[in-house]
Coordinates of N, CA, C and O in Angstrom, one line a residue:
X450 N 1.2 -1.3 0.1 CA -0.4 0.0 0.0 C 1.0 1.3 0.5 O 1.1 1.9 -0.6
X451 N 1.7 1.0 0.9 CA 2.7 2.5 1.0 C 3.3 2.6 -0.5 O 3.7 3.7 -0.6
X452 N 3.8 1.3 -1.1 CA 4.2 1.4 -2.4 C 3.4 2.2 -3.2 O 4.0 3.4 -4.1
X453 N 2.5 1.6 -3.6 CA 1.4 2.7 -4.9 C 1.2 4.4 -4.0 O 1.2 5.1 -4.9
X454 N 0.8 4.6 -2.8 CA 0.9 5.8 -2.2 C 1.9 6.5 -3.0 O 2.2 7.7 -3.6
X455 N 3.2 5.9 -2.9 CA 4.4 7.2 -3.4 C 4.6 6.9 -4.5 O 4.8 8.2 -4.6
X456 N 4.1 6.7 -5.6 CA 4.7 5.9 -6.9 C 3.2 6.8 -7.0 O 3.8 7.5 -8.0
X457 N 2.0 7.3 -7.1 CA 1.3 8.0 -7.3 C 1.3 9.7 -7.1 O 1.4 10.0 -7.4
X458 N 2.0 9.7 -5.9 CA 2.8 11.3 -5.0 C 3.7 11.7 -6.0 O 3.8 12.6 -7.0
X459 N 4.9 10.4 -6.5 CA 5.7 10.8 -7.2 C 5.2 11.1 -8.5 O 5.9 12.3 -9.7
X460 N 4.1 10.1 -9.5 CA 3.3 10.2 -10.7 C 2.8 12.3 -10.7 O 2.9 12.7 -11.5
X461 N 2.9 12.1 -9.6 CA 1.9 13.4 -9.1 C 2.9 14.5 -9.3 O 2.9 15.8 -10.4
X462 N 4.1 14.3 -8.8 CA 5.2 15.7 -8.6 C 5.5 15.5 -9.9 O 5.4 16.7 -10.3
X463 N 5.3 14.1 -10.1 CA 6.4 14.9 -12.5 C 5.5 15.3 -13.2 O 5.5 16.2 -13.7
X464 N 4.2 14.6 -13.0 CA 3.1 15.5 -13.9 C 3.0 17.1 -14.0 O 2.9 18.4 -15.0
X465 N 3.1 17.9 -12.4 CA 2.7 19.2 -12.0 C 4.2 19.7 -12.3 O 4.3 20.9 -13.3
X466 N 5.3 19.1 -12.4 CA 7.0 19.6 -12.8 C 6.2 19.9 -14.8 O 6.9 20.5 -15.0
X467 N 5.8 19.1 -15.3 CA 5.9 19.5 -16.7 C 4.9 20.0 -16.8 O 5.3 21.1 -17.7
X468 N 4.2 20.0 -16.5 CA 3.2 21.9 -16.5 C 3.9 22.9 -15.7 O 3.1 23.9 -17.1
X469 N 4.9 22.9 -15.0 CA 4.9 23.7 -15.1 C 6.3 24.6 -16.1 O 7.2 25.4 -15.9
X470 N 6.9 23.7 -16.8 CA 8.0 23.4 -17.5 C 7.3 24.2 -19.6 O 7.8 24.3 -19.9
X471 N 6.4 24.0 -19.0 CA 5.4 23.5 -21.0 C 6.1 25.1 -21.1 O 5.9 25.4 -22.3
X472 N 5.1 26.2 -20.3 CA 5.1 27.6 -20.3 C 6.3 28.1 -20.8 O 6.8 28.8 -21.6
X473 N 7.5 27.5 -20.1 CA 8.8 28.2 -20.7 C 9.2 27.9 -22.1 O 9.6 28.4 -22.9
X474 N 8.9 26.5 -22.3 CA 8.8 25.7 -23.8 C 8.2 26.2 -24.7 O 8.9 27.1 -26.2
X475 N 6.9 26.8 -24.0 CA 6.0 28.3 -25.5 C 6.5 29.4 -25.3 O 7.0 29.7 -26.5
X476 N 7.4 30.3 -24.4 CA 7.6 31.0 -24.3 C 9.0 31.4 -25.1 O 9.0 32.0 -26.1
X477 N 10.3 30.2 -25.3 CA 11.3 29.9 -26.0 C 11.3 30.2 -27.1 O 12.1 30.4 -28.4
X478 N 9.9 29.4 -27.4 CA 9.8 29.5 -29.1 C 9.4 30.2 -29.1 O 9.2 30.5 -30.5
X479 N 8.2 31.0 -29.3 CA 7.8 32.6 -29.4 C 8.7 33.8 -29.2 O 8.7 33.8 -30.3
X480 N 9.7 33.2 -28.4 CA 10.7 34.6 -28.8 C 11.8 34.1 -30.3 O 12.2 34.8 -30.6
X481 N 12.4 33.0 -30.1 CA 12.7 32.0 -31.9 C 11.2 32.9 -32.8 O 12.3 33.5 -33.8
X482 N 10.3 32.5 -32.6 CA 9.5 33.1 -34.0 C 9.6 34.7 -34.1 O 9.8 35.1 -35.2
X483 N 9.7 35.0 -33.2 CA 9.7 36.9 -32.9 C 10.5 37.2 -33.7 O 10.7 38.1 -34.4
X484 N 12.0 36.4 -33.0 CA 13.3 37.1 -33.6 C 13.1 36.5 -34.8 O 13.4 37.6 -36.0
X485 N 13.0 35.9 -35.5 CA 12.7 35.0 -37.0 C 12.3 36.5 -38.0 O 12.7 35.8 -38.7
X486 N 10.6 36.6 -36.9 CA 10.1 37.5 -38.0 C 11.2 38.5 -38.4 O 10.3 39.5 -38.9
X487 N 11.6 39.0 -36.7 CA 12.1 40.3 -37.5 C 13.5 40.4 -38.2 O 14.4 41.5 -38.3
X488 N 13.9 39.5 -38.1 CA 14.9 39.0 -39.7 C 16.5 38.4 -38.5 O 17.2 37.8 -39.0
X489 N 15.8 37.9 -37.2 CA 17.0 37.6 -36.0 C 17.2 35.9 -36.3 O 17.1 35.7 -35.2
X490 N 18.3 36.1 -37.0 CA 17.7 34.4 -37.0 C 18.9 33.8 -35.9 O 18.4 32.7 -35.7
X491 N 19.8 34.7 -35.5 CA 21.2 33.4 -34.2 C 20.4 33.9 -33.6 O 19.7 32.6 -32.4
X492 N 19.4 35.1 -32.7 CA 18.2 34.5 -31.7 C 17.5 33.6 -31.7 O 17.6 32.8 -30.9
X493 N 16.5 33.6 -33.4 CA 15.7 32.1 -33.3 C 16.6 31.0 -33.1 O 15.9 30.5 -32.7
X494 N 17.6 30.5 -33.6 CA 18.2 29.5 -33.5 C 19.1 29.2 -32.0 O 18.9 27.9 -32.1
X495 N 18.8 30.3 -31.6 CA 19.4 30.0 -30.4 C 18.4 29.8 -29.1 O 18.2 28.2 -28.1
X496 N 16.7 30.1 -29.4 CA 16.1 30.0 -29.1 C 15.4 28.6 -29.8 O 14.5 27.6 -28.4
X497 N 15.6 28.6 -30.6 CA 14.6 26.9 -30.8 C 15.8 25.9 -31.3 O 14.8 24.5 -30.7
X498 N 17.2 25.4 -31.1 CA 17.9 24.6 -31.5 C 17.8 23.4 -29.8 O 17.6 22.6 -29.6
X499 N 17.9 24.3 -28.8 CA 17.1 23.3 -27.6 C 16.2 22.7 -27.5 O 15.9 21.1 -27.2
X500 N 15.4 23.7 -27.8 CA 13.6 23.6 -28.0 C 14.0 22.3 -29.3 O 13.1 20.4 -29.2
X501 N 14.4 21.7 -29.8 CA 14.4 21.0 -30.5 C 15.3 19.6 -30.5 O 15.0 18.4 -31.2
X502 N 16.1 20.0 -29.9 CA 17.2 18.7 -29.5 C 16.4 18.0 -28.4 O 16.4 17.0 -28.2
X503 N 15.3 18.7 -27.7 CA 14.6 18.0 -26.3 C 13.5 17.4 -27.4 O 12.8 16.9 -27.3
X504 N 13.2 17.9 -29.0 CA 12.2 16.6 -29.3 C 11.1 17.5 -29.6 O 10.0 16.6 -30.4
X505 N 11.6 18.8 -30.2 CA 9.9 19.7 -30.5 C 10.5 19.8 -31.8 O 10.8 20.1 -32.7
X506 N 9.1 19.4 -32.5 CA 9.1 18.4 -33.5 C 8.5 19.9 -34.6 O 9.4 19.8 -35.8
X507 N 8.6 21.1 -34.0 CA 8.2 22.4 -35.1 C 8.9 23.3 -34.6 O 10.0 24.1 -35.8
X508 N 10.9 23.0 -33.7 CA 11.2 23.9 -33.7 C 12.3 22.9 -35.2 O 12.7 23.7 -35.0
X509 N 12.0 21.3 -34.5 CA 12.9 20.6 -35.6 C 13.0 21.3 -37.2 O 14.0 21.0 -38.0
X510 N 11.6 21.4 -37.1 CA 10.9 21.5 -38.9 C 12.0 23.1 -38.8 O 12.0 23.7 -40.2
X511 N 11.7 23.9 -38.3 CA 12.5 25.3 -38.8 C 13.9 25.3 -38.4 O 14.2 26.2 -39.2
X512 N 14.4 24.6 -38.2 CA 15.5 24.3 -37.9 C 16.2 24.1 -39.1 O 16.9 24.7 -40.0
X513 N 14.9 22.7 -39.7 CA 15.6 22.6 -41.1 C 15.4 23.8 -42.5 O 16.5 23.7 -43.2
X514 N 15.0 24.8 -42.0 CA 14.2 25.3 -43.0 C 15.4 26.8 -42.9 O 15.4 27.1 -43.7
X515 N 16.0 26.9 -42.0 CA 17.0 27.8 -41.7 C 18.0 27.2 -42.5 O 18.7 28.2 -43.3
X516 N 18.7 25.5 -42.4 CA 20.2 25.9 -42.6 C 19.1 25.4 -44.5 O 20.4 25.3 -45.5
X517 N 18.0 25.0 -44.7 CA 17.8 25.0 -45.9 C 17.7 26.1 -47.0 O 18.2 25.8 -47.7
X518 N 17.3 27.1 -46.0 CA 17.4 28.9 -46.9 C 19.4 29.8 -46.5 O 18.9 30.9 -47.0
X519 N 19.9 29.0 -45.5 CA 21.2 29.7 -44.9 C 20.4 31.3 -44.1 O 20.8 31.6 -44.9
X520 N 19.5 30.5 -43.5 CA 18.9 32.5 -42.7 C 20.3 31.9 -41.4 O 19.7 31.2 -40.5
X521 N 20.6 32.9 -41.0 CA 21.9 33.2 -40.4 C 22.4 32.0 -39.8 O 23.3 31.4 -38.8
X522 N 22.7 31.0 -40.6 CA 23.6 29.9 -40.4 C 24.2 30.0 -42.3 O 23.2 30.1 -43.0
X523 N 25.0 29.0 -42.0 CA 25.8 28.3 -43.5 C 24.7 28.0 -44.0 O 23.9 26.7 -43.6
X524 N 24.4 27.7 -45.3 CA 23.0 27.1 -46.5 C 24.1 25.1 -46.0 O 25.0 25.1 -47.0
X525 N 22.7 24.4 -46.1 CA 24.0 23.4 -45.6 C 22.4 22.2 -45.6 O 21.6 22.2 -45.0
X526 N 21.9 21.9 -47.0 CA 21.3 20.7 -47.1 C 21.3 19.4 -46.0 O 20.0 18.7 -46.0
X527 N 23.0 18.8 -45.9 CA 22.6 17.9 -45.0 C 21.7 18.1 -43.8 O 21.2 17.1 -43.4
X528 N 22.2 19.3 -43.0 CA 21.6 19.6 -42.0 C 20.0 19.7 -41.7 O 18.9 19.5 -40.8
X529 N 19.2 20.3 -43.5 CA 18.5 20.8 -42.8 C 17.2 19.3 -43.0 O 16.4 18.9 -42.7
X530 N 18.4 18.1 -43.9 CA 17.9 17.2 -43.8 C 17.4 16.5 -42.3 O 16.9 15.7 -42.6
X531 N 19.0 16.7 -41.9 CA 18.7 15.9 -40.5 C 17.8 16.5 -39.5 O 17.0 15.5 -39.4
X532 N 17.6 17.2 -39.8 CA 16.4 18.0 -38.8 C 14.4 18.0 -39.3 O 13.9 17.7 -38.8
X533 N 15.1 18.6 -40.4 CA 13.7 17.1 -41.3 C 13.0 15.8 -41.2 O 11.7 15.9 -41.0
X534 N 14.2 15.1 -41.0 CA 13.9 14.0 -40.9 C 13.3 13.8 -39.0 O 12.4 13.3 -38.9
X535 N 14.2 14.5 -38.2 CA 13.6 14.8 -36.9 C 12.2 14.7 -36.6 O 11.2 14.0 -35.6
X536 N 11.6 15.8 -37.2 CA 10.3 16.5 -37.0 C 9.4 15.7 -37.9 O 8.5 15.2 -37.5
X537 N 10.2 15.2 -39.1 CA 9.3 14.1 -39.9 C 8.7 12.3 -39.4 O 7.8 12.4 -39.8
X538 N 9.3 12.2 -38.9 CA 9.3 11.3 -38.1 C 8.8 11.2 -36.6 O 8.0 10.1 -36.6
X539 N 8.8 12.3 -36.6 CA 7.4 12.8 -35.1 C 6.0 13.1 -35.9 O 5.4 13.4 -35.0
X540 N 6.0 12.9 -37.5 CA 4.5 13.6 -37.9 C 4.2 14.6 -38.5 O 3.1 14.8 -38.9
X541 N 5.3 15.2 -38.7 CA 4.6 16.2 -38.9 C 4.6 16.7 -40.3 O 5.8 16.4 -41.3
X542 N 3.8 16.9 -41.0 CA 3.7 16.9 -42.4 C 4.1 17.6 -43.1 O 4.6 17.4 -44.6
X543 N 4.6 19.4 -42.7 CA 5.3 20.0 -43.5 C 7.3 19.4 -43.9 O 7.2 19.5 -44.3
X544 N 7.1 18.9 -42.5 CA 8.6 18.2 -42.4 C 8.6 16.7 -43.6 O 9.9 16.6 -44.6
X545 N 7.9 16.3 -43.7 CA 7.3 15.7 -44.7 C 7.4 15.5 -45.7 O 8.3 14.9 -46.4
X546 N 6.8 16.7 -46.0 CA 6.6 17.1 -47.5 C 8.3 17.4 -48.2 O 8.6 17.4 -48.9
X547 N 9.3 18.5 -46.9 CA 10.3 18.8 -47.4 C 11.3 17.9 -47.6 O 11.7 17.9 -48.1
X548 N 10.6 17.1 -46.8 CA 11.9 15.3 -46.7 C 12.0 14.7 -48.1 O 12.8 14.6 -49.2
X549 N 10.3 14.6 -48.3 CA 10.6 13.7 -49.6 C 10.7 14.4 -51.4 O 11.5 14.4 -51.9
X550 N 10.6 16.1 -51.1 CA 11.4 17.1 -51.5 C 13.1 16.6 -51.6 O 13.6 16.6 -53.3
X551 N 13.3 16.9 -50.4 CA 14.9 16.5 -50.5 C 15.0 14.8 -51.4 O 17.0 14.9 -52.1
X552 N 14.4 14.6 -50.9 CA 14.9 12.5 -51.3 C 14.7 13.0 -53.4 O 15.4 12.4 -53.8
X553 N 13.5 13.6 -53.2 CA 13.4 13.7 -54.8 C 14.1 14.8 -55.8 O 14.7 14.3 -56.4
X554 N 14.9 15.6 -55.4 CA 15.7 16.3 -55.5 C 17.3 16.6 -55.6 O 18.3 16.6 -55.8
X555 N 17.5 14.9 -54.9 CA 19.3 14.3 -54.0 C 19.5 15.8 -53.5 O 20.7 16.1 -53.9
X556 N 19.1 17.3 -52.3 CA 19.4 17.4 -52.6 C 19.8 17.3 -50.9 O 19.0 16.9 -49.4
X557 N 21.4 17.1 -49.8 CA 21.6 16.6 -49.1 C 21.6 15.0 -48.4 O 21.4 15.1 -47.4
X558 N 20.5 14.4 -49.7 CA 21.1 13.1 -49.7 C 21.2 12.6 -51.1 O 21.1 13.5 -51.6
X559 N 21.5 11.1 -50.8 CA 21.0 10.9 -52.6 C 20.0 10.7 -52.9 O 18.9 10.6 -52.3
X560 N 19.8 10.9 -54.4 CA 18.6 11.1 -55.3 C 17.7 9.4 -54.8 O 18.9 8.7 -54.9
X561 N 16.6 9.9 -54.1 CA 16.3 8.4 -54.0 C 14.3 8.6 -53.9 O 14.2 8.8 -53.1
X562 N 14.1 8.4 -55.3 CA 12.6 8.4 -56.0 C 11.8 7.3 -54.7 O 10.4 7.9 -54.7
X563 N 12.5 6.5 -54.0 CA 11.4 5.3 -53.3 C 11.0 6.4 -52.2 O 9.8 6.4 -51.2
X564 N 12.2 6.9 -51.5 CA 12.2 7.9 -50.2 C 11.6 8.9 -50.0 O 10.0 8.6 -49.8
X565 N 11.4 10.0 -51.6 CA 10.6 10.5 -52.1 C 8.8 10.7 -51.6 O 7.9 10.8 -51.5
X566 N 8.7 9.5 -52.4 CA 7.8 8.5 -52.3 C 6.4 8.5 -50.9 O 5.9 9.3 -50.3
X567 N 7.7 7.8 -50.3 CA 7.4 7.1 -49.4 C 7.5 8.8 -47.8 O 5.8 8.6 -47.5
X568 N 7.6 9.9 -48.1 CA 7.4 10.8 -47.3 C 6.5 12.2 -48.1 O 5.5 12.1 -47.5
X569 N 6.7 11.9 -49.0 CA 5.3 12.4 -49.7 C 3.9 11.4 -49.8 O 3.1 12.3 -48.9
X570 N 3.9 10.6 -49.6 CA 2.5 10.4 -49.5 C 2.1 9.8 -47.6 O 1.1 10.2 -47.5
X571 N 3.4 10.1 -46.6 CA 2.9 10.3 -45.4 C 2.9 11.4 -45.3 O 1.5 11.5 -44.3
X572 N 2.7 13.4 -46.3 CA 2.0 14.4 -46.0 C 1.3 14.3 -46.3 O 0.3 15.0 -46.0
X573 N 1.0 13.2 -47.8 CA -0.7 13.4 -48.2 C -1.3 13.0 -47.1 O -2.6 13.5 -47.8
X574 N -1.1 11.7 -47.2 CA -1.8 10.7 -46.2 C -2.6 12.4 -44.7 O -4.1 11.7 -44.2
X575 N -1.4 13.1 -44.7 CA -2.5 14.0 -43.6 C -3.0 15.3 -44.6 O -3.2 16.4 -43.8
X576 N -3.1 15.4 -45.7 CA -3.9 16.8 -46.3 C -3.3 17.3 -47.0 O -3.8 18.4 -47.3
X577 N -1.9 17.0 -46.8 CA -1.1 18.2 -47.7 C -0.9 18.3 -49.3 O -0.4 17.4 -49.1
X578 N -1.6 19.4 -49.7 CA -2.3 19.2 -50.8 C -0.9 19.3 -51.4 O -0.7 18.7 -53.2
X579 N 0.1 20.1 -51.4 CA 1.7 20.0 -52.8 C 2.2 18.6 -52.4 O 2.6 18.2 -53.4
X580 N 2.0 17.9 -51.4 CA 2.1 16.8 -51.4 C 1.1 15.5 -52.1 O 1.7 14.7 -52.9
X581 N 0.4 15.7 -52.3 CA 0.0 14.9 -52.9 C -0.3 15.5 -54.5 O -0.1 14.7 -55.5
X582 N 0.1 16.5 -54.9 CA 0.2 17.2 -56.1 C 1.2 16.3 -56.7 O 1.7 15.7 -57.5
X583 N 2.8 16.2 -55.6 CA 4.3 15.2 -55.9 C 3.5 14.2 -56.3 O 4.9 13.5 -56.9
X584 N 2.8 13.7 -55.7 CA 2.6 12.1 -55.7 C 2.2 11.9 -56.6 O 2.2 11.0 -57.4
X585 N 0.9 12.6 -57.2 CA 0.6 12.1 -58.3 C 1.7 12.4 -59.7 O 1.2 11.7 -60.5
X586 N 2.5 13.3 -59.1 CA 3.7 13.7 -60.4 C 4.6 11.8 -60.6 O 4.1 11.5 -61.4
X587 N 4.6 11.3 -59.0 CA 5.4 10.9 -59.0 C 4.9 9.6 -59.7 O 5.3 8.5 -60.6
X588 N 3.3 9.2 -59.3 CA 2.6 8.4 -60.5 C 2.4 8.2 -61.4 O 2.4 7.4 -62.6
X589 N 2.4 9.5 -62.2 CA 2.4 9.6 -63.5 C 3.9 9.3 -64.5 O 3.7 8.9 -65.5
X590 N 4.8 9.5 -63.9 CA 6.5 9.7 -64.6 C 6.7 8.3 -63.8 O 7.5 7.5 -64.7
X591 N 5.7 7.2 -62.8 CA 6.6 6.3 -62.7 C 8.3 6.2 -62.5 O 8.9 5.5 -61.7
X592 N 8.3 7.0 -61.0 CA 9.3 7.7 -60.3 C 9.0 6.9 -59.4 O 8.5 7.3 -58.0
X593 N 10.1 5.6 -58.6 CA 9.6 5.5 -57.1 C 8.3 4.7 -56.9 O 8.2 4.0 -55.9
X594 N 7.9 4.8 -57.3 CA 6.7 3.5 -58.1 C 6.5 3.1 -59.5 O 6.6 3.7 -60.5
X595 N 5.7 2.4 -59.6 CA 4.8 1.2 -61.0 C 3.8 2.9 -61.6 O 3.2 3.3 -60.6
X596 N 4.4 2.9 -62.8 CA 3.0 4.0 -63.2 C 2.3 4.1 -63.4 O 1.8 2.7 -63.5
X597 N 1.3 4.9 -62.7 CA -0.4 4.7 -61.8 C -1.2 5.0 -62.5 O -0.5 6.8 -61.8
X598 N -1.4 5.9 -64.0 CA -2.4 6.8 -64.0 C -3.5 7.3 -62.9 O -4.2 8.3 -62.6
X599 N -4.6 5.6 -62.5 CA -5.6 5.5 -61.5 C -4.6 6.7 -60.9 O -5.9 7.1 -59.8
X600 N -4.0 6.2 -59.6 CA -3.4 6.7 -58.4 C -2.8 8.3 -58.7 O -3.2 9.2 -57.5
X601 N -2.6 8.4 -60.1 CA -2.2 9.7 -60.4 C -3.7 10.7 -60.2 O -3.1 11.9 -59.3
X602 N -4.5 10.2 -61.2 CA -5.7 11.2 -60.4 C -6.3 11.3 -59.3 O -6.6 11.7 -58.6
X603 N -5.8 10.0 -58.4 CA -6.9 10.2 -57.2 C -5.9 11.6 -56.3 O -6.8 11.8 -56.0
X604 N -4.8 11.3 -57.0 CA -4.0 12.2 -55.7 C -4.0 13.9 -56.3 O -4.0 15.0 -55.2
X605 N -4.2 14.0 -58.0 CA -3.9 14.9 -58.2 C -5.3 15.6 -58.2 O -6.1 17.3 -57.1
X606 N -6.6 14.5 -57.8 CA -7.8 15.4 -57.7 C -8.0 15.8 -55.6 O -8.4 17.3 -55.6
X607 N -7.1 15.2 -55.2 CA -7.5 15.7 -53.1 C -6.7 16.9 -53.2 O -7.2 17.7 -52.7
X608 N -5.9 17.0 -54.2 CA -4.9 18.4 -54.3 C -5.6 19.5 -54.5 O -5.5 20.6 -54.5
X609 N -7.0 18.8 -55.9 CA -7.1 20.1 -56.7 C -8.9 20.4 -55.9 O -9.0 21.9 -56.0
X610 N -8.9 19.6 -54.9 CA -10.0 20.3 -54.1 C -9.9 20.6 -53.6 O -10.2 22.0 -52.6
X611 N -8.5 21.3 -52.8 CA -8.3 22.3 -52.0 C -7.5 23.1 -53.0 O -7.6 24.4 -52.0
X612 N -8.5 23.3 -53.7 CA -7.7 24.5 -54.6 C -6.1 24.6 -55.0 O -5.8 25.6 -55.5
X613 N -5.3 23.5 -54.9 CA -4.1 23.4 -55.4 C -3.8 23.8 -57.3 O -4.1 22.6 -58.1
X614 N -4.0 24.8 -57.8 CA -4.0 24.7 -59.1 C -3.4 23.6 -60.0 O -3.5 23.9 -61.2
X615 N -1.9 23.5 -60.0 CA -1.4 22.8 -60.4 C -1.8 21.4 -60.6 O -2.0 20.8 -61.6
X616 N -2.6 21.0 -59.5 CA -2.8 19.6 -59.6 C -4.6 19.4 -60.8 O -4.3 18.7 -61.1
X617 N -5.2 20.9 -60.6 CA -6.2 21.0 -60.9 C -5.9 20.7 -62.5 O -6.4 20.7 -62.9
X618 N -4.9 21.6 -62.8 CA -4.6 21.5 -64.5 C -3.5 20.2 -64.6 O -4.3 19.7 -66.0
X619 N -2.7 19.4 -64.2 CA -2.6 18.4 -64.5 C -4.2 17.6 -64.5 O -3.7 16.4 -64.9
X620 N -5.0 17.6 -63.6 CA -6.1 16.2 -63.4 C -6.7 17.0 -64.6 O -7.3 15.7 -65.9
X621 N -7.2 18.1 -65.2 CA -7.9 18.2 -66.3 C -7.4 18.0 -67.4 O -7.8 17.8 -68.4
X622 N -6.0 18.3 -67.7 CA -4.5 17.0 -68.8 C -5.2 15.6 -68.9 O -5.1 14.7 -69.8
X623 N -5.0 15.1 -67.9 CA -5.2 13.6 -67.3 C -6.6 13.8 -68.1 O -6.6 12.3 -68.7
X624 N -7.9 14.1 -68.3 CA -8.5 13.8 -68.7 C -8.8 14.0 -70.3 O -8.9 14.0 -71.3

């Protein structure tokens, strides 16, 4: 009985500790966002890197963007891929799209159409219109997948229904 009470108390303490730390993480993230919007990428990186290293997917994605674009850091596609992958593996659809793009074009990684399709599909299944469009293109061209016009139309339609103009155009061309 005493052990279960002790365990319950420890769990309660840990829960309260986590609640008290969460606002700090949010404040640090917001500081980074405010800095990035001002163009102060050094401060943004200073705020986001610890969060990214602790597993914050949005901070990881943002660091990937900084490395991809050379915002406040030396442009480095390998580092962009590293951070995109961290966020993508946690289900961040923006990171999944970007990671698919990096594999598609061989930026920071060896070009790999199968990996591109894998990551595009992850983002597409979450409703990302650009990923749906890119996946449709992969099916039209047979890049990383067997050529399949039916699946291409399916993905173009999903993107087109969200107003993605290129998908609407491709869908029209498919008919």
